[in-house]
Amino acid sequence: MDLRIGEAEPTAEERVAVDALLGPPSSGWDGGTRDPVRDTHVAFGGHDARARRHLLLPALRAVQSRVGWISEGALNYVCTRLTVPPADAWGVATFYALLSTTPRPKRVLHVCDDIACKCRGADELIARIEKTVGPEHHAPTNGDPVHVGDFTWVRSPCLGMCDVAPAAFLQEFGPEPRETSIGRLDQAPNFASAAGESSALRPGDSSVGHWNEYRLLTKRFGAVDPTSLEDYKGAKGYQALKLALEMGPQAVIDEVSASKLLGRGGAAFPTGRKWDAVAKQSARPHYLVCNADESEPGTFKDRVLMEGDPFALVEAMTIAGFAAGCEHGYLYVRGEYPLAEQRLENALRQARGAGLLGDDIMGRGVRFDIEIRRGGGAYICGEETALFNSIEGLRGEPRNKPPFPVQEGLFGKPTVVNNVETLMNVPPILLMGGAEFAQIGTAQSTGTRLFCVSGCVERPGLYEAAFGLTGRQLLEMAGGVAHGRKLQTVLLGGAAGVFIRPDELDMPLTFEDTRAAKATLGSGVFLVFDDAIDLNDILRRIAAFFRDESCGQCVPCRVGTVRQEEALHRILVGRTLGRVNDEVALLDEVGMAMKDASICGLGQTAYSAVESAIHRLHHFGKPTT
């Protein structure tokens, strides 16, 4: 089948970018020079072609990183190399916010205007950038739409840098592409001259705190070089893997089950039960997927863990793979986390070199390896089945359940999916024993929890605490409300979470207590708003986020998120009380439809924060009955 798109041809630079990833083409069937004799008898297709489909997103990212955008010719060449239908490849290329199918400058600065950064002056910062640099997407073309200017900037949803807000993400394309996460952009010298030298912009460091004596996940922060395997080993690194290999797979699962470890990604599913279900599946192979695509506004814990203790995640994934009978793992890292990817790639190289990954781990004949995949900027890919589709080279749209991932997950095989925080609890569990781990926290919420504290607090950062501390204690750990202002509300769990009132701060932060209070811990977000914050503006931004991030696959979410934003806009521009009540009734109806009928958690929780502002905070006044 001829997969060419018209007559468009790739440039030499685009070919180099794709070939560097895929290797040189072997024949005219996959992008090489046509040989009338050889290519008449040998075709590249069928199973071989399908087996390479999963390289589509990496190939598109390779072109983007080298050239700055994906031209028709480049897309054509990628399709030829991978024998992917052009319509499919176009659907993938246009799905991700970090990919562009129109010309872009060689440098793009993504400036966060989401809720945590708004609390730290993002709107004022953006106004200064507009005045100094020019409007969003501005890039002079000199009359030639292909040769755009050297620099532009764009607004961005949450970048996972809420602890060092206001934040930005700089992409520099070319033969030696660079990506930089930038914290506290308002304090960077000559911030507005980003069109000039990027060296003026600097990464920001997250603060890491703890409460009481329990530091299970953050204990190595500041004490161990995250780039050194030897330092990690010196801090009890890889002792848990050695113990796991001695115990055997089932004993490892039993310890994790005894710990009562619940997933830390929001769903709170028992980890041991998930591993056991995959281990018992007869279909082979089994896969392990680490979901490191945290994109929930207000969330940054997994980024801090990957940057600060990458070897611990590699060790934890190896233990999980061994226990569930997996020989290959995928670590799906958010596209806006360049430093995390760099440190994880370094950790993987050193682990392989030391015999801690590969075909004969620790000389025990155990086979397991890990492959990193970078996302392309899509919140929906944090949903586990959308993540599978993304890895497989499809649009990152969720799948219907059942079947569940433990039965048919990645590539249709049994798959364990855990997020970073969940997995990094595993080495401590093995070293102390599941029963002892279960004594930390409460009976139903065991161990410690990482809380992403941001917004209007004195000391934003990542805080580790045993389950059971209250919201008031967590706020005190972070130094209280900034500048001594009055607390207005706290967003608990992220944009898909709920607002709680100041009089609810004594609620214990556990799965069971928040559930009983009709709240949620979600991804561990604790986003503080003082009385100077315009909550109307925050609600508008949350609604805009879900409208923009909806994949559009199912009608309840695709239409509901738009209707939600429209109704909020009508309310917030000012209406009579009776009209507000009508709009609130409509919001409730739309929210219920999204919750009941959406395919995945995005649509099911898109109304949660808005609903809590209406009915928990009575932000628009109590609706009449």
XYZ file of C-alpha atoms in Angstrom:
625
model
C 0.000 0.000 0.000
C 1.327 3.442 -0.926
C 1.351 5.647 2.167
C 2.744 8.797 0.600
C 1.020 12.107 1.309
C 0.896 13.906 -2.003
C 4.329 14.902 -3.216
C 5.679 16.297 0.060
C 9.244 15.184 0.792
C 11.171 15.434 4.060
C 14.158 17.709 4.341
C 17.585 16.222 4.965
C 17.372 17.455 8.558
C 14.036 15.709 9.078
C 15.385 12.464 7.653
C 18.364 12.615 9.986
C 16.092 13.103 13.003
C 13.908 10.094 12.152
C 16.799 7.833 11.104
C 18.655 8.609 14.332
C 15.771 6.992 16.188
C 14.719 4.215 13.810
C 18.032 3.447 12.136
C 18.607 3.768 8.386
C 15.886 2.415 6.074
C 16.532 -1.106 4.825
C 14.703 -0.864 1.492
C 12.408 1.219 -0.640
C 9.508 -0.209 1.333
C 10.455 1.688 4.478
C 11.830 4.939 3.122
C 15.034 3.933 1.381
C 16.028 4.123 -2.266
C 13.851 1.938 -4.482
C 15.573 -1.087 -5.992
C 13.460 -2.488 -8.875
C 14.830 -5.991 -8.417
C 15.064 -6.339 -4.655
C 11.881 -4.430 -3.761
C 9.787 -6.451 -6.197
C 10.320 -9.594 -4.146
C 10.766 -8.320 -0.563
C 8.093 -6.260 1.156
C 8.076 -4.703 4.609
C 4.670 -5.017 6.233
C 2.330 -7.275 8.164
C 3.518 -8.249 11.611
C 6.861 -6.439 11.246
C 5.107 -3.183 10.463
C 2.603 -3.481 13.302
C 5.399 -4.265 15.731
C 6.927 -0.835 15.068
C 3.759 1.232 15.445
C 4.650 1.984 19.065
C 7.562 4.101 17.837
C 5.249 6.674 16.251
C 5.195 9.170 19.121
C 8.985 8.955 19.695
C 9.519 9.512 15.951
C 7.252 12.560 15.929
C 9.002 13.918 19.014
C 12.360 13.393 17.311
C 11.300 15.564 14.371
C 9.818 18.189 16.678
C 13.008 18.355 18.764
C 15.234 18.716 15.718
C 13.206 21.086 13.531
C 10.647 22.668 15.881
C 7.568 21.417 14.063
C 6.292 18.454 12.017
C 5.939 19.251 8.333
C 3.886 17.311 5.803
C 7.069 15.873 4.352
C 8.335 14.779 7.775
C 5.007 13.161 8.590
C 5.104 11.410 5.240
C 8.567 10.031 5.953
C 7.600 8.807 9.436
C 4.546 7.072 7.959
C 6.688 5.410 5.297
C 9.268 4.223 7.820
C 6.644 2.772 10.166
C 3.980 1.876 7.574
C 1.416 3.886 9.521
C -1.600 5.274 7.629
C -1.169 9.031 7.199
C -4.559 9.791 8.708
C -3.587 7.894 11.855
C -0.257 9.697 12.147
C -1.939 13.069 11.626
C -4.420 12.217 14.374
C -1.553 11.470 16.762
C 0.543 14.495 15.762
C -2.356 16.881 16.359
C -3.369 15.268 19.655
C -0.458 16.529 21.777
C 0.059 20.135 22.859
C 3.867 19.926 22.689
C 3.788 18.854 19.029
C 3.102 21.340 16.256
C 2.056 20.732 12.639
C 2.566 24.397 11.739
C 5.881 26.282 11.621
C 7.248 27.293 15.006
C 10.260 29.324 16.114
C 13.393 27.556 17.266
C 12.637 28.508 20.853
C 9.257 28.362 22.582
C 8.630 29.454 26.168
C 5.544 27.856 27.751
C 4.392 30.126 30.600
C 2.025 28.566 33.127
C -1.184 30.460 33.825
C -2.871 27.717 35.827
C -4.300 27.963 39.313
C -1.157 27.579 41.476
C 0.825 30.019 39.356
C -2.093 32.485 39.409
C -1.719 32.587 43.191
C 1.929 33.562 42.720
C 1.508 36.377 40.238
C 1.374 34.584 36.883
C -1.184 37.005 35.447
C 0.963 40.027 36.277
C 4.031 38.263 34.919
C 2.287 37.431 31.641
C 1.171 41.038 31.289
C 4.805 42.145 31.612
C 5.921 39.550 29.057
C 3.253 40.728 26.630
C 4.393 44.314 27.049
C 8.095 43.520 26.693
C 8.235 40.612 24.233
C 4.955 40.844 22.367
C 1.652 38.947 22.316
C 1.303 35.196 22.705
C 2.364 33.196 19.610
C 4.032 36.339 18.230
C 6.922 35.416 15.910
C 7.772 37.724 12.990
C 7.874 35.900 9.659
C 9.306 38.580 7.337
C 6.597 37.603 4.902
C 7.650 33.958 4.759
C 5.338 31.686 6.800
C 7.945 28.921 6.901
C 10.835 31.006 8.229
C 9.272 32.203 11.453
C 11.064 34.269 14.035
C 13.536 32.855 16.504
C 11.365 33.003 19.632
C 7.766 32.943 20.825
C 5.888 32.295 24.028
C 2.570 30.611 24.771
C 0.312 30.173 27.757
C 0.431 26.726 29.316
C -1.657 24.627 31.684
C 0.002 23.420 34.892
C 3.633 22.416 34.346
C 4.040 20.449 37.581
C 6.217 23.229 39.040
C 3.664 24.577 41.528
C 6.212 24.552 44.357
C 8.354 27.121 42.514
C 5.562 29.124 40.870
C 5.309 31.102 38.667
C 6.855 28.590 36.302
C 7.704 28.111 32.653
C 9.080 25.469 30.306
C 11.572 26.411 27.591
C 12.061 24.324 24.432
C 15.030 24.983 22.174
C 15.005 22.996 18.926
C 17.912 22.006 16.706
C 20.729 19.446 16.271
C 21.383 19.714 20.018
C 17.911 20.400 21.429
C 17.501 21.581 24.990
C 14.524 21.704 27.333
C 14.506 23.522 30.656
C 11.949 23.721 33.439
C 12.088 27.153 35.003
C 10.939 27.955 38.515
C 10.243 31.344 40.062
C 10.290 32.980 36.659
C 9.360 36.345 38.135
C 12.667 36.377 40.053
C 14.871 35.351 37.123
C 17.061 38.220 35.931
C 15.970 39.638 32.610
C 13.067 37.168 32.499
C 11.437 39.093 29.677
C 14.575 38.757 27.535
C 13.876 35.060 27.052
C 13.940 35.930 23.360
C 17.615 36.614 23.938
C 19.674 34.304 26.139
C 18.030 31.389 27.897
C 20.929 31.214 30.349
C 19.201 33.998 32.260
C 16.534 31.468 33.188
C 17.251 28.942 35.893
C 15.627 25.765 37.206
C 14.005 26.031 40.612
C 14.535 23.612 43.504
C 11.590 22.197 45.392
C 11.558 22.296 49.166
C 10.933 18.954 50.845
C 9.498 18.739 54.336
C 8.259 16.073 56.728
C 6.109 15.701 59.822
C 7.033 13.468 62.783
C 9.646 10.730 62.446
C 8.503 9.070 59.250
C 10.486 9.790 56.103
C 10.151 6.736 53.900
C 10.275 8.321 50.448
C 12.209 11.546 50.960
C 14.883 10.417 53.404
C 17.665 10.491 50.782
C 16.836 13.993 49.549
C 19.750 16.328 50.116
C 21.934 13.501 51.456
C 22.495 11.355 48.345
C 23.694 12.396 44.900
C 20.774 11.484 42.599
C 23.200 10.864 39.732
C 25.399 8.345 41.578
C 24.592 4.640 41.837
C 27.335 4.198 44.419
C 25.852 6.895 46.638
C 22.458 5.239 46.334
C 23.880 1.850 47.268
C 25.590 3.440 50.247
C 22.187 4.573 51.502
C 20.693 1.016 51.496
C 19.925 1.152 47.824
C 19.245 -2.201 46.124
C 19.039 -4.067 49.421
C 15.300 -4.420 48.854
C 15.802 -5.915 45.377
C 18.336 -8.399 46.742
C 15.847 -9.400 49.428
C 13.042 -9.704 46.870
C 15.070 -12.080 44.714
C 15.767 -14.210 47.773
C 12.093 -14.229 48.855
C 10.550 -15.065 45.494
C 7.673 -13.391 43.616
C 4.750 -14.621 45.712
C 6.414 -13.705 49.000
C 7.004 -10.179 47.682
C 3.333 -9.867 46.737
C 2.344 -11.179 50.154
C 4.423 -8.498 51.895
C 2.953 -5.741 49.740
C -0.528 -7.080 50.485
C 0.228 -7.206 54.203
C 1.304 -3.563 54.088
C -2.195 -2.562 52.892
C -0.543 -0.197 50.432
C -3.170 1.669 48.421
C -2.422 3.373 45.126
C -1.316 6.985 45.456
C -2.604 8.159 42.086
C -6.159 8.911 43.183
C -8.072 5.635 42.763
C -6.559 4.084 45.935
C -6.683 0.487 44.653
C -4.869 -2.160 46.758
C -1.427 -2.594 45.196
C -0.842 -6.187 46.282
C -4.163 -7.294 44.824
C -3.303 -5.711 41.470
C 0.118 -7.389 41.311
C -1.338 -10.742 42.298
C -4.006 -10.536 39.604
C -1.402 -9.940 36.898
C 0.973 -12.604 38.233
C -1.787 -15.215 37.949
C -2.676 -14.411 34.341
C -1.659 -17.193 31.956
C -1.349 -14.889 28.923
C 2.202 -13.773 28.197
C 4.087 -11.500 28.224
C 3.174 -9.390 31.235
C 4.010 -5.683 31.237
C 4.752 -3.145 33.949
C 3.919 0.520 33.353
C 4.963 3.311 35.674
C 2.580 6.218 35.198
C 4.764 9.313 35.623
C 2.525 11.564 33.538
C 1.205 13.561 36.483
C -0.578 16.556 34.961
C -3.183 17.318 37.615
C -3.002 21.064 38.367
C -1.304 21.474 41.727
C 0.578 18.153 41.556
C 4.362 17.848 41.462
C 5.281 15.023 43.850
C 6.297 12.486 41.209
C 8.511 15.052 39.496
C 10.351 15.738 42.753
C 10.766 11.992 43.431
C 12.142 11.264 39.962
C 14.543 14.196 40.069
C 15.644 13.588 43.649
C 15.825 9.772 43.928
C 15.692 8.182 40.457
C 17.509 4.962 41.411
C 14.815 4.217 43.997
C 12.181 4.247 41.261
C 14.258 1.989 39.039
C 14.756 -0.449 41.916
C 11.049 -0.340 42.801
C 10.009 -1.021 39.206
C 12.424 -3.950 39.053
C 10.906 -5.463 42.201
C 7.381 -4.969 40.862
C 8.298 -6.507 37.519
C 9.859 -9.516 39.227
C 6.839 -10.030 41.478
C 4.247 -9.820 38.701
C 6.188 -11.859 36.146
C 7.013 -8.939 33.846
C 10.158 -8.866 31.736
C 9.678 -5.394 30.294
C 8.588 -2.133 31.846
C 7.675 1.258 30.427
C 8.276 4.448 32.379
C 5.943 7.045 30.851
C 7.364 10.433 31.870
C 5.478 13.665 31.424
C 6.734 15.625 28.415
C 7.370 18.751 30.503
C 9.799 16.952 32.877
C 13.191 17.091 31.090
C 15.343 16.886 34.230
C 13.432 13.847 35.480
C 13.992 12.104 32.163
C 17.712 12.922 32.170
C 18.230 11.555 35.664
C 16.183 8.443 34.971
C 18.083 7.722 31.744
C 21.310 8.061 33.715
C 19.983 5.738 36.416
C 18.975 3.134 33.826
C 22.406 3.224 32.153
C 24.213 2.760 35.448
C 21.833 0.026 36.617
C 22.322 -1.933 33.374
C 26.072 -1.528 33.628
C 26.016 -2.920 37.159
C 23.874 -5.944 36.283
C 20.822 -4.536 38.059
C 18.750 -4.507 34.870
C 18.860 -6.765 31.841
C 18.935 -10.505 31.241
C 20.631 -11.662 34.452
C 19.824 -9.339 37.323
C 22.220 -9.796 40.242
C 23.302 -13.078 38.666
C 19.947 -14.688 39.516
C 18.789 -15.361 35.965
C 15.965 -12.828 36.309
C 15.203 -10.783 33.209
C 13.740 -7.282 33.367
C 14.440 -3.983 31.652
C 12.853 -0.550 31.488
C 12.177 1.753 28.559
C 11.413 5.444 29.019
C 8.663 7.072 26.981
C 8.097 10.823 26.997
C 4.580 12.156 26.757
C 3.628 14.907 24.350
C 1.597 17.215 26.558
C -1.818 15.656 27.203
C -3.452 15.494 30.656
C -5.682 12.650 29.515
C -2.663 10.346 29.150
C -2.538 10.154 32.933
C -5.552 7.845 32.605
C -4.071 4.358 32.444
C -5.737 3.095 29.260
C -5.117 6.377 27.441
C -1.489 5.933 28.448
C -1.490 2.453 26.859
C -2.794 3.905 23.605
C -0.138 6.602 23.696
C 2.661 4.049 24.124
C 1.197 1.928 21.320
C 1.328 4.851 18.889
C -2.369 5.727 18.948
C -4.191 8.839 20.047
C -4.189 9.028 23.829
C -7.877 8.258 24.233
C -9.209 6.093 27.087
C -10.573 2.613 26.479
C -13.788 1.178 27.801
C -13.558 -1.088 30.856
C -13.829 -4.041 31.157
C -11.511 -5.606 30.218
C -9.299 -4.179 32.924
C -5.533 -3.737 32.563
C -4.752 -6.761 34.733
C -6.416 -8.838 32.012
C -5.823 -6.879 28.804
C -3.613 -3.835 29.136
C -0.633 -2.685 27.135
C -0.475 -4.437 23.740
C -3.493 -6.470 24.882
C -1.505 -8.253 27.601
C -1.833 -8.365 31.421
C -0.343 -5.152 32.772
C 0.545 -3.706 36.167
C 0.087 0.074 36.283
C 1.268 2.104 39.269
C 2.336 5.684 39.682
C 5.717 6.842 40.973
C 4.759 7.412 44.611
C 3.043 4.029 44.874
C 6.030 2.139 43.513
C 8.563 3.961 45.655
C 6.831 2.670 48.777
C 7.776 -0.889 47.813
C 11.490 -0.952 48.843
C 10.702 0.390 52.346
C 7.909 -2.170 52.692
C 10.265 -5.068 51.961
C 13.026 -3.736 54.205
C 10.777 -3.140 57.249
C 8.160 -5.795 56.515
C 4.581 -5.333 55.411
C 3.124 -5.684 58.904
C 5.360 -2.948 60.329
C 4.559 -0.645 57.409
C 0.850 -1.184 58.124
C 1.378 0.195 61.644
C 2.254 3.611 60.215
C -0.717 5.892 59.600
C -4.216 4.538 60.228
C -5.854 1.145 59.873
C -7.224 1.929 56.414
C -4.608 4.433 55.220
C -1.206 2.922 55.906
C 2.244 4.400 55.477
C 3.061 7.984 54.634
C 1.623 10.352 52.070
C 3.257 13.020 49.969
C 1.381 16.310 49.942
C 1.921 18.934 47.254
C 1.469 22.191 49.140
C 1.296 25.315 47.007
C -0.546 28.564 46.488
C -0.750 31.218 49.189
C 1.542 29.599 51.765
C 4.841 30.759 53.193
C 6.779 27.614 52.237
C 5.374 25.835 49.190
C 6.883 22.395 48.677
C 6.558 18.649 48.997
C 5.696 17.393 52.479
C 5.832 13.778 53.628
C 3.722 12.790 56.605
C 2.174 9.699 58.125
C -1.490 9.399 57.264
C -3.642 10.984 59.932
C -2.321 14.522 60.197
C -4.941 17.192 59.707
C -5.166 19.902 57.110
C -4.443 22.458 59.820
C -1.225 20.688 60.791
C -0.158 20.486 57.153
C -0.818 24.203 56.707
C 1.274 24.930 59.805
C 4.110 22.783 58.418
C 4.127 25.023 55.355
C 4.362 28.156 57.478
C 0.699 29.104 57.349
C -1.039 31.461 54.952
C 1.472 33.775 53.293
C 1.850 37.346 54.536
C -0.480 36.645 57.446
C -3.573 36.944 55.286
C -6.884 35.224 55.999
C -7.532 31.763 54.571
C -10.344 31.678 52.002
C -10.358 27.987 51.001
C -8.168 24.975 50.191
C -8.425 22.920 47.018
C -7.878 19.330 48.108
C -6.902 16.711 45.530
C -6.273 18.973 42.536
C -8.479 20.436 39.804
C -10.486 17.204 39.917
C -10.764 17.490 43.700
C -12.907 19.622 46.001
C -12.696 22.944 47.807
C -12.910 22.710 51.586
C -13.809 25.474 54.034
C -11.476 26.851 56.730
C -13.659 25.202 59.386
C -12.895 21.795 57.817
C -9.130 22.028 58.303
C -9.215 19.679 61.277
C -10.281 16.829 59.004
C -7.675 14.013 59.148
C -6.076 13.620 55.742
C -6.771 9.933 55.206
C -8.622 8.046 52.513
C -11.448 7.138 54.871
C -11.896 10.529 56.515
C -11.900 12.513 53.294
C -14.271 9.984 51.729
C -16.642 10.322 54.684
C -16.532 14.102 54.284
C -17.326 13.774 50.553
C -13.878 15.067 49.702
C -10.826 13.360 48.227
C -7.075 13.186 48.664
C -6.710 12.696 44.926
C -3.109 13.188 43.881
C -2.086 14.767 47.182
C -2.752 18.398 46.231
C -3.180 20.931 49.040
C -3.601 24.244 47.224
C -4.186 27.221 49.499
C -6.112 30.383 48.556
C -6.104 33.497 50.723
C -8.847 36.107 50.852
C -7.205 38.216 48.129
C -7.606 35.538 45.450
C -10.491 35.957 43.013
C -12.163 32.553 43.238
C -14.256 33.368 40.174
C -11.061 33.544 38.144
C -9.905 30.215 39.593
C -13.201 28.517 38.695
C -13.007 29.863 35.158
C -9.475 28.484 34.819
C -10.476 25.049 36.117
C -13.392 24.886 33.676
C -11.155 26.008 30.804
C -8.599 23.357 31.751
C -11.077 20.488 31.526
C -12.639 21.815 28.344
C -9.237 22.011 26.706
C -7.931 18.686 28.040
C -10.993 16.599 27.175
C -9.946 14.183 24.441
C -13.383 14.590 22.852
C -13.993 10.872 22.452
C -17.256 10.685 24.425
C -20.169 13.105 24.170
C -20.814 13.652 27.917
C -17.297 14.988 28.454
C -16.769 16.644 25.068
C -20.009 18.625 25.287
C -20.338 18.786 29.068
C -17.020 20.521 29.705
C -17.929 23.205 27.147
C -21.402 23.717 28.613
C -19.886 23.920 32.103
C -17.503 26.672 31.056
C -20.285 28.558 29.252
C -22.613 28.439 32.265
C -19.852 29.644 34.588
C -19.100 32.501 32.242
C -22.741 33.554 32.198
C -22.845 33.504 35.997
C -19.593 35.354 36.464
C -20.333 38.202 34.097
C -23.230 39.068 36.405
C -26.857 37.961 36.407
C -29.886 38.311 38.643
C -30.241 35.894 41.561
C -32.966 33.940 39.803
C -30.789 33.576 36.721
C -27.875 32.339 38.835
C -30.095 29.662 40.353
C -31.127 28.546 36.881
C -27.491 28.319 35.801
C -26.544 26.383 38.942
C -29.328 23.912 38.228
C -28.003 23.511 34.696
C -24.454 23.010 36.009
C -25.687 20.308 38.379
C -27.506 18.562 35.543
C -24.518 18.715 33.209
C -22.187 17.642 36.010
C -24.333 14.619 36.807
C -24.383 13.587 33.144
C -20.588 13.841 32.936
C -20.147 11.914 36.177
C -22.519 9.103 35.194
C -21.787 8.673 31.493
C -18.193 9.716 30.721
C -15.791 6.974 29.689
C -12.996 7.958 32.068
C -12.151 9.882 35.191
C -11.584 13.193 33.417
C -15.244 13.640 32.554
C -16.374 11.929 35.745
C -14.556 14.490 37.935
C -14.596 17.596 35.711
C -17.431 19.125 37.774
C -16.078 18.172 41.212
C -14.260 21.398 42.090
C -16.938 23.658 40.625
C -19.644 21.659 42.395
C -17.849 22.005 45.724
C -17.477 25.759 45.250
C -21.220 26.007 44.659
C -22.562 23.625 47.291
C -19.745 23.429 49.867
C -18.514 27.010 49.860
C -21.844 28.505 48.707
C -19.736 30.727 46.505
C -22.714 31.979 44.501
C -25.040 32.036 47.494
C -27.328 29.215 48.526
C -29.491 28.107 45.569
C -33.231 28.429 46.146
C -35.291 25.266 46.129
